[in-house]
Coordinates of C-alpha atoms in Angstrom, one line a residue:
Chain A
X261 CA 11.2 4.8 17.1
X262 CA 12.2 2.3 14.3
X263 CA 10.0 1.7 11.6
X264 CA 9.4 -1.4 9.9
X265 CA 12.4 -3.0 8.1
X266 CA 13.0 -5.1 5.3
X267 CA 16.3 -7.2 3.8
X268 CA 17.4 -7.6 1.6
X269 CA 17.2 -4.5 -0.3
X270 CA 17.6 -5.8 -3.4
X271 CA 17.6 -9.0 -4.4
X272 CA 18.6 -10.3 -8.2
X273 CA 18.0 -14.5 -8.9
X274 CA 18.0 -16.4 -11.7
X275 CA 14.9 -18.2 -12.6
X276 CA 13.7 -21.2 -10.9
X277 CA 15.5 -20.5 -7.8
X278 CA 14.5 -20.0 -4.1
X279 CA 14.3 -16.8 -2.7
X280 CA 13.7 -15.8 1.0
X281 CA 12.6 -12.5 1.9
X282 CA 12.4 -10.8 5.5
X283 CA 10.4 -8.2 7.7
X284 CA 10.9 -7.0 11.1
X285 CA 7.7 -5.0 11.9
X286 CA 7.6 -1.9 14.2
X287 CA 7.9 -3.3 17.9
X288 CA 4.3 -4.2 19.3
X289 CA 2.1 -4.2 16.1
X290 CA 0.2 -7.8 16.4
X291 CA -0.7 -7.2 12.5
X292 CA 1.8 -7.9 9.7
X293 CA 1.1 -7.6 6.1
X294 CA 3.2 -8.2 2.8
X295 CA 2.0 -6.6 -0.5
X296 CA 3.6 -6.4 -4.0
X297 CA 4.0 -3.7 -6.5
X298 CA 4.7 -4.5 -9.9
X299 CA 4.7 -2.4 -13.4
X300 CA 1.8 -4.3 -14.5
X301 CA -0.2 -5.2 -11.7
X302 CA 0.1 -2.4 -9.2
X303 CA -0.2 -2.7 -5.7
X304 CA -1.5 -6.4 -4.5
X305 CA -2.4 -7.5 -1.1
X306 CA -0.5 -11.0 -0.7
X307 CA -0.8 -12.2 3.1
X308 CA -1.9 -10.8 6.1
X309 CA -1.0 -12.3 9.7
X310 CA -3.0 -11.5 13.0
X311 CA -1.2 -12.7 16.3
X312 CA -1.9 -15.6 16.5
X313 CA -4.7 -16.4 14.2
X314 CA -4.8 -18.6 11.0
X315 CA -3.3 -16.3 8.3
X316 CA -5.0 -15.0 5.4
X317 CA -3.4 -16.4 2.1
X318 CA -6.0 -15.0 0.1
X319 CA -4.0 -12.7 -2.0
X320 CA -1.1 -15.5 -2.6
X321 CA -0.8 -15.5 -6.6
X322 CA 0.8 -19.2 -7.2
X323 CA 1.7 -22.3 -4.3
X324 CA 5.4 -21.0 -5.3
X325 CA 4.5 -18.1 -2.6
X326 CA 4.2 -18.9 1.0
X327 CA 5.0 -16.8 4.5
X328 CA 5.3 -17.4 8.0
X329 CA 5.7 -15.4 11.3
X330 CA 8.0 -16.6 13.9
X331 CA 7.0 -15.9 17.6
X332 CA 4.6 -13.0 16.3
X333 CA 7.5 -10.8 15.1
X334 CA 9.8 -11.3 11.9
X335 CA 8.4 -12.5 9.0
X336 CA 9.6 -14.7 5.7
X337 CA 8.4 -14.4 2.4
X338 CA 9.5 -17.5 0.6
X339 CA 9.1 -17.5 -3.4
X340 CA 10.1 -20.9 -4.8
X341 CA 11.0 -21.8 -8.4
X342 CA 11.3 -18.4 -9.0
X343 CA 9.5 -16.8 -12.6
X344 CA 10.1 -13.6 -14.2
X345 CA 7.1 -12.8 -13.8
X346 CA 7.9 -12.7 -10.0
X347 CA 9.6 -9.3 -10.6
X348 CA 8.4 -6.7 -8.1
X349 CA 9.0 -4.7 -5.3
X350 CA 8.0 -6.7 -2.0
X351 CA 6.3 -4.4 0.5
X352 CA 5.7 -4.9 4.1
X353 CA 3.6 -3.3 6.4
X354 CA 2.7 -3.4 10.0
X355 CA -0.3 -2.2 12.1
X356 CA -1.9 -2.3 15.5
X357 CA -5.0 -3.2 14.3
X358 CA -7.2 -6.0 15.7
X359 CA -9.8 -8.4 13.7
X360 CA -12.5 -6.6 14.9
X361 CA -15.1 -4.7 12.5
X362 CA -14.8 -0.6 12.4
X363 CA -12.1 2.2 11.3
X364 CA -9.0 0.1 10.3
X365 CA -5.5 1.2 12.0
X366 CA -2.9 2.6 9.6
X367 CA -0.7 0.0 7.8
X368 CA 3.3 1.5 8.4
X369 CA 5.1 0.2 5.6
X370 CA 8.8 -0.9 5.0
X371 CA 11.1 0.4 2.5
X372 CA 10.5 -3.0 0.2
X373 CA 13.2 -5.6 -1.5
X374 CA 13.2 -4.9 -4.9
X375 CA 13.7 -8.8 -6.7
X376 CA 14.7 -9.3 -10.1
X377 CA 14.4 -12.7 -11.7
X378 CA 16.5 -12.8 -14.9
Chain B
X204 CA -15.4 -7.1 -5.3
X205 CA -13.8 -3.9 -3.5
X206 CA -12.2 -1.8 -5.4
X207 CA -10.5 2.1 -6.1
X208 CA -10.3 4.2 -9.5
X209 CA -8.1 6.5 -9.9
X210 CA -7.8 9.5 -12.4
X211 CA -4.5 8.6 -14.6
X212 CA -1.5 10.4 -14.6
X213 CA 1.0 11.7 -15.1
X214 CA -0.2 15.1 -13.9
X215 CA 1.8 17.7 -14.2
X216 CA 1.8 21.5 -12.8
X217 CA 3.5 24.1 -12.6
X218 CA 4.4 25.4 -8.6
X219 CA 1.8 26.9 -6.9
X220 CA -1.1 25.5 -8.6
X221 CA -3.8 23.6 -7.4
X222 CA -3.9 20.2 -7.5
X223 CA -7.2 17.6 -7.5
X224 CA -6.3 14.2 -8.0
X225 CA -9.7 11.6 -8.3
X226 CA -10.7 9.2 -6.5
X227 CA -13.8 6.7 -6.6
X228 CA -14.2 3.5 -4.6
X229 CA -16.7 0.3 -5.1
X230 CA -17.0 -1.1 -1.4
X231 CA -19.6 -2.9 1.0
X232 CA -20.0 -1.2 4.2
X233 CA -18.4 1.4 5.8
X234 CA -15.0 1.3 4.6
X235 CA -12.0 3.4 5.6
X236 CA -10.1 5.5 2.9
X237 CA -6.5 6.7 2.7
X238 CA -4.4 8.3 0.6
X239 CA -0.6 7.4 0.6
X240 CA 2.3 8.8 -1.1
X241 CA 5.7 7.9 -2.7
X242 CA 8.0 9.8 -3.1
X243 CA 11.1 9.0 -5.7
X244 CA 13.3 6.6 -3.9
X245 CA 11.5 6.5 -1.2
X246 CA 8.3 3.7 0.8
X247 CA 5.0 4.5 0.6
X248 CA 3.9 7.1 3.3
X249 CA 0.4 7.4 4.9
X250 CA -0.3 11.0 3.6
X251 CA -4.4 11.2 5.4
X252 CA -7.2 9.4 6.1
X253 CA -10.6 9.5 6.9
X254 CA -12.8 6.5 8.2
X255 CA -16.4 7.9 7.9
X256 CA -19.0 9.4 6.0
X257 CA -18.2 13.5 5.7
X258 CA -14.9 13.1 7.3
X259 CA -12.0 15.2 6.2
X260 CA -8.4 14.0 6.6
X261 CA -5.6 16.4 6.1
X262 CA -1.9 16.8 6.7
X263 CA 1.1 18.7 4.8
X264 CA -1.5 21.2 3.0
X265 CA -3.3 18.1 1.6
X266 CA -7.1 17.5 2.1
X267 CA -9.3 15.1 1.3
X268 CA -13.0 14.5 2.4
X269 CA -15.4 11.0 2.2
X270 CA -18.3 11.1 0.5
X271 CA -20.5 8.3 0.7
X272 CA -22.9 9.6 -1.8
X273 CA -20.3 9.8 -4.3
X274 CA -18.7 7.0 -3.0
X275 CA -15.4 9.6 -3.5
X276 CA -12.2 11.1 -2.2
X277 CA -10.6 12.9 -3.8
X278 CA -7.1 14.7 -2.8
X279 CA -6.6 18.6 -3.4
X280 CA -3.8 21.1 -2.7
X281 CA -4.1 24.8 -2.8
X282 CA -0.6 25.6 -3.8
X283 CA 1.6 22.5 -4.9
X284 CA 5.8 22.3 -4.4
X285 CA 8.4 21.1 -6.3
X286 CA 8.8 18.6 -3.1
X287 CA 5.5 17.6 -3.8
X288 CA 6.3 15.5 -7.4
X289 CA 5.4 11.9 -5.9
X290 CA 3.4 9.2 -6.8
X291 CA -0.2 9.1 -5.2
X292 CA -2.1 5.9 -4.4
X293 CA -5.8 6.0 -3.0
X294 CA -7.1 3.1 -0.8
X295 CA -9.8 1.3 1.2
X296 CA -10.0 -1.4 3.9
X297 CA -13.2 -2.5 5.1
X298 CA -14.2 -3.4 8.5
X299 CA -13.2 -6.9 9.3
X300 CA -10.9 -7.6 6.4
X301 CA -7.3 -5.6 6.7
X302 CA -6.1 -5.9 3.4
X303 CA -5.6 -2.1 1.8
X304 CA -6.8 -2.3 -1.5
X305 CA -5.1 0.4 -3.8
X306 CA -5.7 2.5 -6.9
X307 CA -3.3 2.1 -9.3
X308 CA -1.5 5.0 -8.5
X309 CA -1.3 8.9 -9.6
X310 CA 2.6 10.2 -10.5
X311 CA 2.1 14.0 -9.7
X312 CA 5.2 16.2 -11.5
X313 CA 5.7 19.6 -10.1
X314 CA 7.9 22.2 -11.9
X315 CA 9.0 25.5 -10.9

């Protein structure tokens, strides 16, 4: 079946403005995640969104950075006021998993947009 | 707070040889641990996985075991390919809270 996607692909903004970027999970998964890999930082959690529970933020770097998930599907990854520094690969990842305690369900991750402030 | 060490790379081998790539974790609990791959151009791929004490996760030749008294998993290969040359990234997510928490990655280089 179709694994998760992501668009755009690549994505190159000039600093300071807004950027939207978006994930279609795999079809079913009630867990969405989206993660960031940069040169200097590595891999970083960012949000994680569970049906239809209160999201977990914790992993947001800056209030520029927020996410939402329409009718438990696609997702947006809005970076306002965009910085250098905001350079990275956007990753997105979806899972079956549920909130409750014990062996977690693998995460399925998206090709990534690849944004370059200049 | 959580987190996974890795050995720093790049490692490079020559085809055929046998790979160990570290891995330690700092955790509460009973997390479960992962290993996913990159390859060049490519999204990160869910290589194994084991979520408890002595398990062994394997897949494509690849093996790696939790140890809870080492608090380590480390990834082997008997015999690497050229097709293996990727980046490695070790992980953890605890029970409760889904974030994966990564190492910070190991580029494997093989050559003929």
């Amino acid at each position: 079946g179709a694994g998760v996607s992501q668009s755009p692909s690549n994505k190159v903004t000039e600093k300071g403005k807004d950027v939207e970027l978006r994930c279609d999970p795999i079809s079913g998964h009630t867990a969405l995640y989206w993660y960031r890999q940069s040169l200097g930082q590595g891999l970083e959690f960012l949000i994680y969104f569970q049906g239809n529970s209160a999201p977990d933020k914790s992993g947001l770097p800056s209030d520029r950075f927020s996410a939402e998930r329409t009718g438990g599907s696609v997702s947006t990854l809005t970076i306002q006021r965009t910085q250098q520094e905001d350079s990275a690969v956007y990753l997105c990842a979806s899972s079956s998993s549920t909130t409750s305690p014990g062996p977690q369900e693998t995460q399925y991750f998206g090709p990534g947009t690849r944004l370059l402030v200049l | 707070g959580d987190s996974v060490t890795q050995m720093e790379g790049p490692v490079t081998l020559s085809e055929e040889a046998f790979l160990t790539i570290n891995c330690t974790y700092t955790a509460t609990g009973y997390p479960s641990l992962f290993w996913y791959v990159q390859y060049p151009g490519e999204g990160l791929q869910l290589l194994l996985k084991a979520t408890k004490a002595d398990d062994k996760g394997s897949n494509k030749g690849f093996e790696a075991t939790y140890r809870k008294e080492t608090t380590s998993f480390h990834l082997e290969k008997g015999s690497v390919q050229v097709s293996d040359s990727a980046v490695y990234f070790c992980a953890l997510a605890r029970g409760g809270y889904n974030k994966l928490i990564f190492g910070a990655g190991t580029r494997l280089a093989v050559h003929p």
